[in-house]
């Protein structure tokens, strides 16, 4: 069984660790987190070092890949970019909980995490380093850009396009055929009946744009 690392050690990392353990495809050699002391633990796994230590750790621990377990979309992107600069060929693994439902003719990008109870229906393409949280759902023929995320119980109809870096918050519903532009945030419990342009924050039922946002602005 190949050794991998989990990059991150917060609550989101605990969920990713659980998925990887249940998936049973890899052995977790340890965690990478530059904000914690080496030797600290999360879910029984030790902090091995920071991202800058990865080249050395890959050799000493025979690490062949990893997954970035950071909930914020833009922060996850920055960490992936730093690792790519250090190790251009570093493989990012896809973590899919055995309790998720992945239909035929679905594409999941590298580094994407699909949690328990999530559903991805036929013809859907999910980009790299996305998060499909607990009991979220993408219906048929949807497209989800890189580094985008669905929070728990977020649901889409068919033919929905979610732009890269966009976040669909807890319990939000997106109507069939809607496009959500990149770097946008849909608030918890919103019902999206009309397209949402890029760099927008929208919430309510029906969802209305309340303001613009910039790339990397915190939303969690």
Tab-separated table of C-alpha atoms in Angstrom:
chain	number	residue	atom	x	y	z
A	1	UNK	CA	0.000	0.000	0.000
A	2	UNK	CA	1.488	3.356	-1.062
A	3	UNK	CA	2.313	6.057	1.490
A	4	UNK	CA	0.638	9.464	1.192
A	5	UNK	CA	0.405	12.585	3.334
A	6	UNK	CA	-2.549	14.714	4.329
A	7	UNK	CA	-1.750	18.423	4.042
A	8	UNK	CA	-3.648	20.127	6.858
A	9	UNK	CA	-4.582	19.010	10.361
A	10	UNK	CA	-7.808	20.839	11.282
A	11	UNK	CA	-11.370	19.551	11.575
A	12	UNK	CA	-11.657	19.218	7.793
A	13	UNK	CA	-8.490	17.100	7.823
A	14	UNK	CA	-10.111	14.759	10.355
A	15	UNK	CA	-12.917	14.084	7.880
A	16	UNK	CA	-10.466	13.525	5.016
A	17	UNK	CA	-8.435	11.130	7.175
A	18	UNK	CA	-11.579	9.145	7.948
A	19	UNK	CA	-12.417	8.942	4.221
A	20	UNK	CA	-8.924	7.731	3.341
A	21	UNK	CA	-9.007	5.106	6.089
A	22	UNK	CA	-12.369	3.803	4.904
A	23	UNK	CA	-11.307	3.961	1.247
A	24	UNK	CA	-8.388	1.686	2.088
A	25	UNK	CA	-6.268	2.541	-0.948
A	26	UNK	CA	-3.385	4.321	0.774
A	27	UNK	CA	-1.405	4.347	3.991
A	28	UNK	CA	-1.297	7.785	5.664
A	29	UNK	CA	2.349	8.384	6.595
A	30	UNK	CA	1.529	11.578	8.497
A	31	UNK	CA	0.340	15.164	8.239
A	32	UNK	CA	1.851	18.350	6.817
A	33	UNK	CA	1.121	21.599	8.679
A	34	UNK	CA	3.587	24.472	8.984
A	35	UNK	CA	1.548	26.093	11.767
A	36	UNK	CA	1.933	23.221	14.215
A	37	UNK	CA	4.844	21.642	16.064
A	38	UNK	CA	6.392	18.553	14.513
A	39	UNK	CA	5.222	15.522	16.473
A	40	UNK	CA	1.791	16.912	17.309
A	41	UNK	CA	-1.124	14.658	16.443
A	42	UNK	CA	-4.535	14.724	14.769
A	43	UNK	CA	-6.661	11.562	14.616
A	44	UNK	CA	-3.633	9.497	15.632
A	45	UNK	CA	-1.308	10.790	12.881
A	46	UNK	CA	1.765	12.889	13.563
A	47	UNK	CA	2.709	16.245	12.081
A	48	UNK	CA	5.804	15.507	9.967
A	49	UNK	CA	6.670	19.083	8.972
A	50	UNK	CA	5.635	21.893	6.645
A	51	UNK	CA	5.259	22.068	2.862
A	52	UNK	CA	8.926	23.050	2.504
A	53	UNK	CA	9.867	19.734	4.141
A	54	UNK	CA	7.999	17.675	1.555
A	55	UNK	CA	10.933	16.954	-0.803
A	56	UNK	CA	12.901	15.481	2.102
A	57	UNK	CA	9.892	13.671	3.569
A	58	UNK	CA	8.939	12.136	0.234
A	59	UNK	CA	12.343	10.473	0.148
A	60	UNK	CA	12.605	9.470	3.799
A	61	UNK	CA	9.016	8.199	4.121
A	62	UNK	CA	8.606	6.949	0.535
A	63	UNK	CA	5.632	9.242	0.021
A	64	UNK	CA	4.034	8.958	-3.415
A	65	UNK	CA	1.258	11.543	-3.156
A	66	UNK	CA	-1.159	13.389	-0.925
A	67	UNK	CA	-4.352	15.354	-0.557
A	68	UNK	CA	-4.766	18.949	0.619
A	69	UNK	CA	-7.311	18.876	3.457
A	70	UNK	CA	-8.052	22.595	3.826
A	71	UNK	CA	-11.648	23.783	3.684
A	72	UNK	CA	-11.158	27.303	2.295
A	73	UNK	CA	-11.053	27.136	-1.500
A	74	UNK	CA	-8.495	29.868	-2.158
A	75	UNK	CA	-6.204	28.795	0.686
A	76	UNK	CA	-6.295	25.250	-0.696
A	77	UNK	CA	-5.237	26.653	-4.071
A	78	UNK	CA	-2.292	28.536	-2.543
A	79	UNK	CA	-1.061	25.404	-0.778
A	80	UNK	CA	-1.375	23.303	-3.946
A	81	UNK	CA	0.585	25.980	-5.850
A	82	UNK	CA	3.380	26.008	-3.249
A	83	UNK	CA	3.678	22.224	-3.402
A	84	UNK	CA	3.728	22.305	-7.208
A	85	UNK	CA	6.657	24.743	-7.094
A	86	UNK	CA	8.600	22.440	-4.772
A	87	UNK	CA	7.585	19.154	-6.423
A	88	UNK	CA	6.168	19.746	-9.919
A	89	UNK	CA	5.247	16.072	-10.377
A	90	UNK	CA	3.720	15.525	-6.931
A	91	UNK	CA	0.556	13.400	-7.405
A	92	UNK	CA	-2.618	14.549	-5.649
A	93	UNK	CA	-4.977	11.707	-4.811
A	94	UNK	CA	-8.777	11.744	-4.940
A	95	UNK	CA	-10.565	10.725	-1.739
A	96	UNK	CA	-14.072	9.267	-2.098
A	97	UNK	CA	-16.016	7.995	0.899
A	98	UNK	CA	-17.436	4.489	0.314
A	99	UNK	CA	-20.840	5.874	1.288
A	100	UNK	CA	-20.835	8.395	-1.576
A	101	UNK	CA	-22.820	7.618	-4.729
A	102	UNK	CA	-20.795	8.217	-7.902
A	103	UNK	CA	-22.721	7.425	-11.083
A	104	UNK	CA	-21.328	6.139	-14.356
A	105	UNK	CA	-19.774	8.639	-16.774
A	106	UNK	CA	-18.598	10.964	-13.994
A	107	UNK	CA	-15.172	12.620	-13.943
A	108	UNK	CA	-13.514	13.557	-10.639
A	109	UNK	CA	-10.369	15.687	-10.746
A	110	UNK	CA	-7.158	15.014	-8.846
A	111	UNK	CA	-7.175	16.040	-5.197
A	112	UNK	CA	-10.956	16.220	-4.972
A	113	UNK	CA	-12.685	15.006	-1.791
A	114	UNK	CA	-16.169	13.441	-1.837
A	115	UNK	CA	-17.678	12.911	1.603
A	116	UNK	CA	-20.212	10.486	3.056
A	117	UNK	CA	-23.658	10.552	1.478
A	118	UNK	CA	-22.675	12.845	-1.410
A	119	UNK	CA	-24.233	12.080	-4.803
A	120	UNK	CA	-22.778	12.798	-8.248
A	121	UNK	CA	-25.090	11.892	-11.114
A	122	UNK	CA	-24.256	10.838	-14.708
A	123	UNK	CA	-22.500	13.145	-17.128
A	124	UNK	CA	-21.082	15.387	-14.408
A	125	UNK	CA	-17.507	16.693	-14.382
A	126	UNK	CA	-15.906	17.779	-11.117
A	127	UNK	CA	-12.611	19.675	-11.331
A	128	UNK	CA	-9.425	19.236	-9.329
A	129	UNK	CA	-9.171	19.940	-5.594
A	130	UNK	CA	-12.926	20.343	-5.106
A	131	UNK	CA	-14.923	19.468	-1.991
A	132	UNK	CA	-18.294	17.717	-2.117
A	133	UNK	CA	-19.337	17.773	1.483
A	134	UNK	CA	-21.616	15.480	3.486
A	135	UNK	CA	-24.913	14.713	1.694
A	136	UNK	CA	-24.310	17.290	-1.029
A	137	UNK	CA	-25.619	16.512	-4.515
A	138	UNK	CA	-24.704	17.317	-8.114
A	139	UNK	CA	-27.364	16.216	-10.568
A	140	UNK	CA	-26.822	15.088	-14.159
A	141	UNK	CA	-24.514	16.908	-16.591
A	142	UNK	CA	-23.199	19.455	-14.111
A	143	UNK	CA	-19.775	21.090	-14.269
A	144	UNK	CA	-17.818	22.112	-11.207
A	145	UNK	CA	-14.627	24.134	-11.670
A	146	UNK	CA	-11.319	23.554	-9.905
A	147	UNK	CA	-11.135	24.472	-6.195
A	148	UNK	CA	-14.918	24.883	-5.893
A	149	UNK	CA	-16.923	23.448	-3.002
A	150	UNK	CA	-20.368	22.252	-1.973
A	151	UNK	CA	-21.110	22.462	1.756
A	152	UNK	CA	-23.209	19.823	3.579
A	153	UNK	CA	-26.655	19.279	1.987
A	154	UNK	CA	-26.025	21.746	-0.835
A	155	UNK	CA	-28.009	20.533	-3.861
A	156	UNK	CA	-28.050	21.334	-7.576
A	157	UNK	CA	-30.413	20.483	-10.388
A	158	UNK	CA	-29.064	19.190	-13.683
A	159	UNK	CA	-26.889	21.150	-16.098
A	160	UNK	CA	-25.587	23.504	-13.405
A	161	UNK	CA	-22.185	25.123	-13.890
A	162	UNK	CA	-20.265	26.155	-10.761
A	163	UNK	CA	-17.227	28.282	-11.555
A	164	UNK	CA	-13.781	27.689	-10.118
A	165	UNK	CA	-13.174	28.753	-6.499
A	166	UNK	CA	-16.908	29.255	-5.860
A	167	UNK	CA	-18.469	28.051	-2.612
A	168	UNK	CA	-22.050	26.824	-2.236
A	169	UNK	CA	-22.908	27.030	1.461
A	170	UNK	CA	-24.859	24.690	3.744
A	171	UNK	CA	-28.265	23.686	2.473
A	172	UNK	CA	-28.271	25.939	-0.595
A	173	UNK	CA	-30.325	24.843	-3.622
A	174	UNK	CA	-29.403	25.695	-7.211
A	175	UNK	CA	-32.090	25.378	-9.874
A	176	UNK	CA	-31.598	23.329	-13.054
A	177	UNK	CA	-29.479	25.016	-15.743
A	178	UNK	CA	-28.065	27.832	-13.573
A	179	UNK	CA	-24.510	29.138	-13.896
A	180	UNK	CA	-22.575	30.365	-10.854
A	181	UNK	CA	-19.577	32.479	-11.857
A	182	UNK	CA	-16.083	31.929	-10.511
A	183	UNK	CA	-15.046	33.133	-7.036
A	184	UNK	CA	-18.670	33.538	-5.930
A	185	UNK	CA	-20.277	32.552	-2.620
A	186	UNK	CA	-23.868	31.358	-2.244
A	187	UNK	CA	-25.142	31.765	1.318
A	188	UNK	CA	-26.505	29.044	3.556
A	189	UNK	CA	-30.056	28.004	2.776
A	190	UNK	CA	-30.249	30.132	-0.390
A	191	UNK	CA	-32.425	29.156	-3.354
A	192	UNK	CA	-30.735	30.159	-6.604
A	193	UNK	CA	-33.226	30.688	-9.426
A	194	UNK	CA	-31.191	33.055	-11.621
A	195	UNK	CA	-27.546	33.046	-12.833
A	196	UNK	CA	-25.010	34.547	-10.431
A	197	UNK	CA	-22.080	36.429	-12.002
A	198	UNK	CA	-18.455	35.953	-10.995
A	199	UNK	CA	-17.084	37.541	-7.811
A	200	UNK	CA	-20.517	37.840	-6.165
A	201	UNK	CA	-22.016	37.068	-2.763
A	202	UNK	CA	-25.668	36.020	-2.957
A	203	UNK	CA	-28.146	34.712	-0.424
A	204	UNK	CA	-31.848	34.492	0.350
A	205	UNK	CA	-34.891	32.854	-1.249
A	206	UNK	CA	-34.800	33.591	-4.066
A	207	UNK	CA	-31.090	34.389	-3.900
A	208	UNK	CA	-30.122	37.998	-4.554
A	209	UNK	CA	-26.665	39.472	-5.051
A	210	UNK	CA	-25.812	41.492	-1.951
A	211	UNK	CA	-22.286	42.595	-2.820
A	212	UNK	CA	-19.189	41.808	-4.817
A	213	UNK	CA	-16.104	40.073	-3.434
A	214	UNK	CA	-12.447	39.700	-4.320
A	215	UNK	CA	-10.476	36.518	-4.959
A	216	UNK	CA	-9.279	35.022	-1.701
A	217	UNK	CA	-11.714	36.888	0.554
A	218	UNK	CA	-12.593	34.759	3.574
A	219	UNK	CA	-16.043	33.226	3.681
A	220	UNK	CA	-15.873	30.370	6.208
